[in-house]
Amino acid sequence: MKTRVTELLGVELPIIQGGMQWVGTAELASAVSNAGAFGVLTALTQPSPEALAAEIARCRGMTDKPFGVNLTILPSINPPPYEAYLDVVIDSGIQVLETAGSNPKAFIDKAKAAGVKIVHKCTAVRHALSAERNGVDAISIDGFECAGHPGEDDIPGLVLIPAAARALKIPLIASGGFGDGRGMAAALMLGAEGINMGTRFCATKEAPIHDAIKAALVAANERDTRLIYRPFRNTARVLKNAISEEVNVIERAPGAAFEDIRHLVAGARGKAALATGDVDQGLVWAGQVIGLIDDVPSVAELIERLVAECRERIAAGAALI
Ligand SMILES: Cc1cc2nc3c(=O)[nH]c(=O)nc-3n(C[C@H](O)[C@H](O)[C@H](O)COP(=O)(O)O)c2cc1C
């Protein structure tokens, strides 16, 4: 399964595990890389740049295959020391950085000058083109189905992926809604050269989250996500739970401000939910692909199954010619 994406990342399979706050640790990233795909550590899951350096070293102790680091740059009242995290990525010899969030032009320039390849994740063709002009090496495009921040345009992957593939010259990775080999085959047919998955990797044995949360993802269907923060134009897709329902009620009231929901959406609460298994303790990020998740396999089993099904689907399609 050689594509420009496997070449860029130095892996056998065109499958990436996207950055995930509180989930993208060495346990998951190393399991993904050991299975022939591309694991990604999430920089901001680590409390400090020094802790990220230690996590990179720990991950290297768990795999000798390549893995990357995600750095998510979001507007914040007290921003984390982004540049110090980037310096750790560069100094640790990480070859691939996944950027997401605000336009990371300054970071791109610095990382590129140090020889780090950049996969920029975004949610609109115009943002992808701008990142391409800024010199990123590949684009990961997140459709409306995705967990996390789908943007404000609401364009699902079935349109967004080919639209991006038509417009870009650099390799494209399809993200949002992928969880099985059917989707993977479709992404490759739509013009992507790889897929990125988040939610599906949360429901694996190695994901560092409580079994009760994994069980909640398995039990949920494709109608069980909610969009929050829409009135603030910072839309996010999460698992439907008591917190998301309460947030929706409060934020939709006339004159609502982010301050009114801050206590409900605090990162510490979401982190606690994943750790304790109490699904209603905080926000649990998840995409519509929960409708396709029926079990909690090991990462290796998941990837093997995905690739086999993808090959089967491509062969079945080829038989129609
Ligand atoms: C629990 C969770 C946490 C996430 N945290 C981040 C993050 O910190 N930074 C980021 O760029 N994307 C984050 N994402 C988005 C994923 O990297 C990926 O783009 C998305 O999950 C793809 O959609 P899917 O869930 O349908 O596969 C997160 C996703 C999940 C499920």
XYZ file of N, CA and C and ligand atoms in Angstrom, residues 18-21 23 42 70 72 98 100 121 142 145-148 175-178 196-200 202 274 285-289, ligand 1:
127
model
N -4.580 10.272 14.585
C -4.515 11.714 14.796
C -4.243 12.071 16.248
N -3.740 13.270 16.464
C -3.499 13.745 17.820
C -4.790 13.733 18.617
N -4.711 13.275 19.869
C -5.913 13.238 20.722
C -5.540 13.616 22.145
N -6.134 14.727 22.596
C -5.867 15.183 23.952
C -6.253 14.110 24.966
N -5.415 11.150 25.147
C -5.441 9.779 24.622
C -4.150 9.462 23.857
N 0.389 13.342 21.485
C -0.247 14.660 21.552
C 0.549 15.537 22.526
N 1.675 15.638 17.609
C 0.644 16.640 17.251
C 0.820 17.867 18.145
N -1.416 21.236 18.749
C -2.683 21.901 18.442
C -2.630 23.319 18.985
N 2.334 16.912 13.318
C 0.963 17.184 12.883
C 0.541 18.488 13.555
N -2.414 21.529 14.016
C -3.862 21.726 13.910
C -4.213 23.008 14.633
N -3.478 19.664 9.687
C -4.874 19.210 9.693
C -5.794 20.417 9.687
N -10.295 17.280 7.623
C -11.276 16.734 8.548
C -12.687 17.089 8.089
N -17.982 15.007 9.808
C -18.263 13.846 10.667
C -17.348 13.760 11.875
N -16.225 14.462 11.809
C -15.105 14.178 12.713
C -15.374 14.520 14.169
N -14.609 13.883 15.032
C -14.543 14.279 16.440
C -13.696 15.538 16.522
N -13.934 16.324 17.545
C -13.114 17.522 17.715
C -13.721 18.696 16.981
N -9.695 12.524 6.734
C -9.934 12.365 8.172
C -11.394 12.640 8.498
N -11.891 11.945 9.523
C -13.263 12.177 9.964
C -14.185 11.089 9.452
N -14.650 10.233 10.354
C -15.637 9.231 9.966
C -15.047 7.896 9.543
N -13.715 7.728 9.668
C -13.121 6.466 9.218
C -12.976 5.494 10.383
N -6.787 9.262 8.318
C -6.474 9.621 9.696
C -7.678 9.228 10.547
N -7.429 8.559 11.674
C -8.539 8.171 12.548
C -8.271 8.630 13.971
N -9.335 9.051 14.633
C -9.259 9.418 16.039
C -10.134 8.505 16.863
N -11.454 8.706 16.748
C -12.422 7.983 17.579
C -12.213 6.460 17.541
N -12.010 5.911 16.347
C -11.887 4.443 16.246
C -10.733 3.936 17.120
N -9.793 5.205 19.883
C -10.145 5.285 21.312
C -10.744 3.967 21.788
N -12.489 10.361 31.216
C -11.763 9.285 30.521
C -11.058 8.365 31.518
N -14.795 13.541 23.700
C -14.748 13.855 22.270
C -14.951 12.585 21.462
N -15.841 12.642 20.492
C -16.091 11.476 19.644
C -16.772 11.928 18.356
N -16.560 11.164 17.287
C -17.153 11.493 15.992
C -18.292 10.551 15.636
N -18.963 10.854 14.535
C -20.130 10.066 14.123
C -19.784 8.609 13.800
N -18.503 8.345 13.599
C -18.058 6.977 13.312
C -18.372 6.025 14.475
C -10.678 12.026 22.239
C -10.225 12.882 21.090
C -9.368 13.948 21.329
C -8.915 14.739 20.267
N -8.008 15.741 20.518
C -7.428 16.390 19.467
C -6.369 17.320 19.690
O -5.951 17.581 20.830
N -5.820 17.926 18.611
C -6.240 17.654 17.341
O -5.683 18.214 16.395
N -7.256 16.805 17.108
C -7.835 16.150 18.135
N -8.824 15.227 17.885
C -9.245 14.976 16.486
C -8.501 13.782 15.857
O -7.120 14.001 15.761
C -9.020 13.510 14.437
O -8.804 14.626 13.614
C -10.492 13.152 14.437
O -10.786 12.339 15.545
C -10.883 12.467 13.162
O -12.228 12.123 13.191
P -12.762 10.678 13.679
O -12.826 10.762 15.153
O -14.065 10.545 13.021
O -11.759 9.644 13.234
C -9.336 14.455 18.938
C -10.224 13.400 18.720
C -10.662 12.615 19.761
C -11.594 11.465 19.484
